[in-house]
Amino acid sequence: MFKKGQNVQQEFGNQVMKIIDFEPDLIENVITQWEDEQGTIVTGKFMESQLLPADN
């Protein structure tokens, strides 16, 4: 089970994302946020099964 503030990444990705919230009623219930190469803050939604804890 993940928690807010935890760093995660996709199984086959290298982008480290921070969990900012959850939407329990949705299948893609984990809301993440990260900064892209241009410094833009990006928000994404994922299923828990798509994510792994980041190694940091």
PDB file of N, CA and C in Angstrom:
ATOM      1  N   MET A   1       0.843  -1.192   0.000  1.00  0.00           N
ATOM      2  CA  MET A   1       0.000   0.000   0.000  1.00  0.00           C
ATOM      3  C   MET A   1       0.883   1.248   0.000  1.00  0.00           C
ATOM      4  N   PHE A   2       0.601   2.150  -0.892  1.00  0.00           N
ATOM      5  CA  PHE A   2       1.370   3.386  -0.994  1.00  0.00           C
ATOM      6  C   PHE A   2       0.792   4.445  -0.073  1.00  0.00           C
ATOM      7  N   LYS A   3       1.584   5.502   0.163  1.00  0.00           N
ATOM      8  CA  LYS A   3       1.092   6.594   0.988  1.00  0.00           C
ATOM      9  C   LYS A   3       1.482   7.931   0.368  1.00  0.00           C
ATOM     10  N   LYS A   4       0.771   8.974   0.752  1.00  0.00           N
ATOM     11  CA  LYS A   4       1.053  10.323   0.249  1.00  0.00           C
ATOM     12  C   LYS A   4       2.490  10.710   0.564  1.00  0.00           C
ATOM     13  N   GLY A   5       3.132  11.367  -0.396  1.00  0.00           N
ATOM     14  CA  GLY A   5       4.507  11.812  -0.203  1.00  0.00           C
ATOM     15  C   GLY A   5       5.540  10.783  -0.603  1.00  0.00           C
ATOM     16  N   GLN A   6       5.092   9.550  -0.870  1.00  0.00           N
ATOM     17  CA  GLN A   6       6.027   8.487  -1.252  1.00  0.00           C
ATOM     18  C   GLN A   6       6.471   8.672  -2.703  1.00  0.00           C
ATOM     19  N   ASN A   7       7.733   8.362  -2.982  1.00  0.00           N
ATOM     20  CA  ASN A   7       8.242   8.398  -4.346  1.00  0.00           C
ATOM     21  C   ASN A   7       8.056   7.036  -4.996  1.00  0.00           C
ATOM     22  N   VAL A   8       7.532   7.057  -6.218  1.00  0.00           N
ATOM     23  CA  VAL A   8       7.251   5.829  -6.958  1.00  0.00           C
ATOM     24  C   VAL A   8       7.709   6.012  -8.403  1.00  0.00           C
ATOM     25  N   GLN A   9       7.757   4.897  -9.128  1.00  0.00           N
ATOM     26  CA  GLN A   9       7.991   4.964 -10.560  1.00  0.00           C
ATOM     27  C   GLN A   9       7.254   3.818 -11.223  1.00  0.00           C
ATOM     28  N   GLN A  10       7.050   3.964 -12.549  1.00  0.00           N
ATOM     29  CA  GLN A  10       6.384   2.911 -13.289  1.00  0.00           C
ATOM     30  C   GLN A  10       7.329   1.728 -13.441  1.00  0.00           C
ATOM     31  N   GLU A  11       6.748   0.549 -13.621  1.00  0.00           N
ATOM     32  CA  GLU A  11       7.538  -0.678 -13.701  1.00  0.00           C
ATOM     33  C   GLU A  11       8.643  -0.589 -14.747  1.00  0.00           C
ATOM     34  N   PHE A  12       8.335   0.000 -15.909  1.00  0.00           N
ATOM     35  CA  PHE A  12       9.335   0.058 -16.981  1.00  0.00           C
ATOM     36  C   PHE A  12       9.784   1.488 -17.267  1.00  0.00           C
ATOM     37  N   GLY A  13       9.591   2.386 -16.302  1.00  0.00           N
ATOM     38  CA  GLY A  13       9.975   3.776 -16.505  1.00  0.00           C
ATOM     39  C   GLY A  13      11.060   4.174 -15.530  1.00  0.00           C
ATOM     40  N   ASN A  14      11.699   5.294 -15.814  1.00  0.00           N
ATOM     41  CA  ASN A  14      12.731   5.782 -14.891  1.00  0.00           C
ATOM     42  C   ASN A  14      12.351   7.112 -14.268  1.00  0.00           C
ATOM     43  N   GLN A  15      11.167   7.640 -14.614  1.00  0.00           N
ATOM     44  CA  GLN A  15      10.705   8.903 -14.047  1.00  0.00           C
ATOM     45  C   GLN A  15      10.245   8.685 -12.612  1.00  0.00           C
ATOM     46  N   VAL A  16      10.885   9.348 -11.666  1.00  0.00           N
ATOM     47  CA  VAL A  16      10.463   9.251 -10.261  1.00  0.00           C
ATOM     48  C   VAL A  16       9.351  10.270 -10.036  1.00  0.00           C
ATOM     49  N   MET A  17       8.257   9.799  -9.456  1.00  0.00           N
ATOM     50  CA  MET A  17       7.079  10.632  -9.233  1.00  0.00           C
ATOM     51  C   MET A  17       6.733  10.599  -7.752  1.00  0.00           C
ATOM     52  N   LYS A  18       6.135  11.662  -7.268  1.00  0.00           N
ATOM     53  CA  LYS A  18       5.698  11.718  -5.874  1.00  0.00           C
ATOM     54  C   LYS A  18       4.187  11.545  -5.825  1.00  0.00           C
ATOM     55  N   ILE A  19       3.714  10.696  -4.909  1.00  0.00           N
ATOM     56  CA  ILE A  19       2.272  10.529  -4.730  1.00  0.00           C
ATOM     57  C   ILE A  19       1.730  11.745  -3.994  1.00  0.00           C
ATOM     58  N   ILE A  20       0.742  12.410  -4.610  1.00  0.00           N
ATOM     59  CA  ILE A  20       0.179  13.604  -3.978  1.00  0.00           C
ATOM     60  C   ILE A  20      -1.225  13.373  -3.443  1.00  0.00           C
ATOM     61  N   ASP A  21      -1.916  12.334  -3.927  1.00  0.00           N
ATOM     62  CA  ASP A  21      -3.279  12.094  -3.445  1.00  0.00           C
ATOM     63  C   ASP A  21      -3.787  10.754  -3.966  1.00  0.00           C
ATOM     64  N   PHE A  22      -4.970  10.389  -3.528  1.00  0.00           N
ATOM     65  CA  PHE A  22      -5.637   9.157  -3.965  1.00  0.00           C
ATOM     66  C   PHE A  22      -7.084   9.468  -4.311  1.00  0.00           C
ATOM     67  N   GLU A  23      -7.632   8.730  -5.284  1.00  0.00           N
ATOM     68  CA  GLU A  23      -9.053   8.806  -5.614  1.00  0.00           C
ATOM     69  C   GLU A  23      -9.615   7.401  -5.485  1.00  0.00           C
ATOM     70  N   PRO A  24     -10.095   7.035  -4.301  1.00  0.00           N
ATOM     71  CA  PRO A  24     -10.478   5.650  -4.018  1.00  0.00           C
ATOM     72  C   PRO A  24     -11.551   5.081  -4.935  1.00  0.00           C
ATOM     73  N   ASP A  25     -12.405   5.926  -5.517  1.00  0.00           N
ATOM     74  CA  ASP A  25     -13.501   5.421  -6.341  1.00  0.00           C
ATOM     75  C   ASP A  25     -13.092   5.098  -7.768  1.00  0.00           C
ATOM     76  N   LEU A  26     -11.883   5.445  -8.154  1.00  0.00           N
ATOM     77  CA  LEU A  26     -11.443   5.232  -9.535  1.00  0.00           C
ATOM     78  C   LEU A  26     -10.472   4.065  -9.630  1.00  0.00           C
ATOM     79  N   ILE A  27     -10.426   3.449 -10.808  1.00  0.00           N
ATOM     80  CA  ILE A  27      -9.469   2.368 -11.037  1.00  0.00           C
ATOM     81  C   ILE A  27      -8.046   2.936 -11.011  1.00  0.00           C
ATOM     82  N   GLU A  28      -7.839   4.042 -11.734  1.00  0.00           N
ATOM     83  CA  GLU A  28      -6.533   4.721 -11.686  1.00  0.00           C
ATOM     84  C   GLU A  28      -6.587   5.673 -10.502  1.00  0.00           C
ATOM     85  N   ASN A  29      -6.302   5.131  -9.310  1.00  0.00           N
ATOM     86  CA  ASN A  29      -6.603   5.862  -8.080  1.00  0.00           C
ATOM     87  C   ASN A  29      -5.413   6.558  -7.440  1.00  0.00           C
ATOM     88  N   VAL A  30      -4.215   6.398  -7.994  1.00  0.00           N
ATOM     89  CA  VAL A  30      -3.032   7.036  -7.411  1.00  0.00           C
ATOM     90  C   VAL A  30      -2.692   8.271  -8.245  1.00  0.00           C
ATOM     91  N   ILE A  31      -2.684   9.434  -7.614  1.00  0.00           N
ATOM     92  CA  ILE A  31      -2.364  10.678  -8.310  1.00  0.00           C
ATOM     93  C   ILE A  31      -0.918  11.038  -8.000  1.00  0.00           C
ATOM     94  N   THR A  32      -0.129  11.198  -9.056  1.00  0.00           N
ATOM     95  CA  THR A  32       1.289  11.493  -8.882  1.00  0.00           C
ATOM     96  C   THR A  32       1.632  12.824  -9.538  1.00  0.00           C
ATOM     97  N   GLN A  33       2.785  13.352  -9.153  1.00  0.00           N
ATOM     98  CA  GLN A  33       3.250  14.612  -9.710  1.00  0.00           C
ATOM     99  C   GLN A  33       4.763  14.544  -9.863  1.00  0.00           C
ATOM    100  N   TRP A  34       5.266  15.145 -10.958  1.00  0.00           N
ATOM    101  CA  TRP A  34       6.704  15.214 -11.170  1.00  0.00           C
ATOM    102  C   TRP A  34       7.024  16.412 -12.036  1.00  0.00           C
ATOM    103  N   GLU A  35       8.284  16.708 -12.137  1.00  0.00           N
ATOM    104  CA  GLU A  35       8.749  17.847 -12.928  1.00  0.00           C
ATOM    105  C   GLU A  35       9.440  17.316 -14.176  1.00  0.00           C
ATOM    106  N   ASP A  36       9.012  17.798 -15.349  1.00  0.00           N
ATOM    107  CA  ASP A  36       9.625  17.322 -16.590  1.00  0.00           C
ATOM    108  C   ASP A  36      10.916  18.081 -16.887  1.00  0.00           C
ATOM    109  N   GLU A  37      11.525  17.765 -18.032  1.00  0.00           N
ATOM    110  CA  GLU A  37      12.836  18.343 -18.387  1.00  0.00           C
ATOM    111  C   GLU A  37      12.792  19.864 -18.508  1.00  0.00           C
ATOM    112  N   GLN A  38      11.626  20.422 -18.850  1.00  0.00           N
ATOM    113  CA  GLN A  38      11.494  21.874 -18.992  1.00  0.00           C
ATOM    114  C   GLN A  38      11.119  22.562 -17.679  1.00  0.00           C
ATOM    115  N   GLY A  39      10.987  21.782 -16.594  1.00  0.00           N
ATOM    116  CA  GLY A  39      10.633  22.357 -15.307  1.00  0.00           C
ATOM    117  C   GLY A  39       9.135  22.496 -15.099  1.00  0.00           C
ATOM    118  N   THR A  40       8.334  21.879 -15.990  1.00  0.00           N
ATOM    119  CA  THR A  40       6.882  21.925 -15.865  1.00  0.00           C
ATOM    120  C   THR A  40       6.424  20.849 -14.890  1.00  0.00           C
ATOM    121  N   ILE A  41       5.520  21.210 -13.994  1.00  0.00           N
ATOM    122  CA  ILE A  41       4.953  20.233 -13.062  1.00  0.00           C
ATOM    123  C   ILE A  41       3.859  19.455 -13.791  1.00  0.00           C
ATOM    124  N   VAL A  42       3.998  18.141 -13.815  1.00  0.00           N
ATOM    125  CA  VAL A  42       3.065  17.262 -14.517  1.00  0.00           C
ATOM    126  C   VAL A  42       2.357  16.380 -13.491  1.00  0.00           C
ATOM    127  N   THR A  43       1.062  16.192 -13.684  1.00  0.00           N
ATOM    128  CA  THR A  43       0.267  15.330 -12.819  1.00  0.00           C
ATOM    129  C   THR A  43      -0.200  14.121 -13.612  1.00  0.00           C
ATOM    130  N   GLY A  44      -0.157  12.947 -12.995  1.00  0.00           N
ATOM    131  CA  GLY A  44      -0.609  11.740 -13.662  1.00  0.00           C
ATOM    132  C   GLY A  44      -1.434  10.889 -12.723  1.00  0.00           C
ATOM    133  N   LYS A  45      -2.224   9.983 -13.329  1.00  0.00           N
ATOM    134  CA  LYS A  45      -3.027   9.042 -12.538  1.00  0.00           C
ATOM    135  C   LYS A  45      -2.654   7.629 -12.958  1.00  0.00           C
ATOM    136  N   PHE A  46      -2.480   6.763 -11.984  1.00  0.00           N
ATOM    137  CA  PHE A  46      -2.059   5.396 -12.248  1.00  0.00           C
ATOM    138  C   PHE A  46      -2.814   4.422 -11.364  1.00  0.00           C
ATOM    139  N   MET A  47      -2.865   3.170 -11.808  1.00  0.00           N
ATOM    140  CA  MET A  47      -3.340   2.097 -10.949  1.00  0.00           C
ATOM    141  C   MET A  47      -2.172   1.703 -10.053  1.00  0.00           C
ATOM    142  N   GLU A  48      -2.465   1.261  -8.845  1.00  0.00           N
ATOM    143  CA  GLU A  48      -1.385   0.850  -7.927  1.00  0.00           C
ATOM    144  C   GLU A  48      -0.512  -0.224  -8.544  1.00  0.00           C
ATOM    145  N   SER A  49      -1.110  -1.107  -9.337  1.00  0.00           N
ATOM    146  CA  SER A  49      -0.353  -2.221  -9.926  1.00  0.00           C
ATOM    147  C   SER A  49       0.669  -1.757 -10.966  1.00  0.00           C
ATOM    148  N   GLN A  50       0.532  -0.510 -11.454  1.00  0.00           N
ATOM    149  CA  GLN A  50       1.476   0.037 -12.435  1.00  0.00           C
ATOM    150  C   GLN A  50       2.705   0.649 -11.780  1.00  0.00           C
ATOM    151  N   LEU A  51       2.696   0.801 -10.460  1.00  0.00           N
ATOM    152  CA  LEU A  51       3.732   1.551  -9.770  1.00  0.00           C
ATOM    153  C   LEU A  51       4.565   0.676  -8.852  1.00  0.00           C
ATOM    154  N   LEU A  52       5.811   1.081  -8.699  1.00  0.00           N
ATOM    155  CA  LEU A  52       6.742   0.439  -7.754  1.00  0.00           C
ATOM    156  C   LEU A  52       7.347   1.537  -6.897  1.00  0.00           C
ATOM    157  N   PRO A  53       7.741   1.221  -5.652  1.00  0.00           N
ATOM    158  CA  PRO A  53       8.444   2.221  -4.847  1.00  0.00           C
ATOM    159  C   PRO A  53       9.760   2.611  -5.539  1.00  0.00           C
ATOM    160  N   ALA A  54      10.083   3.882  -5.529  1.00  0.00           N
ATOM    161  CA  ALA A  54      11.350   4.347  -6.118  1.00  0.00           C
ATOM    162  C   ALA A  54      12.487   4.073  -5.141  1.00  0.00           C
ATOM    163  N   ASP A  55      13.670   3.879  -5.670  1.00  0.00           N
ATOM    164  CA  ASP A  55      14.820   3.500  -4.855  1.00  0.00           C
ATOM    165  C   ASP A  55      15.544   4.683  -4.238  1.00  0.00           C
ATOM    166  N   ASN A  56      14.787   5.656  -3.715  1.00  0.00           N
ATOM    167  CA  ASN A  56      15.496   6.798  -3.123  1.00  0.00           C
ATOM    168  C   ASN A  56      14.883   7.217  -1.816  1.00  0.00           C
TER     169      ASN A  56
END
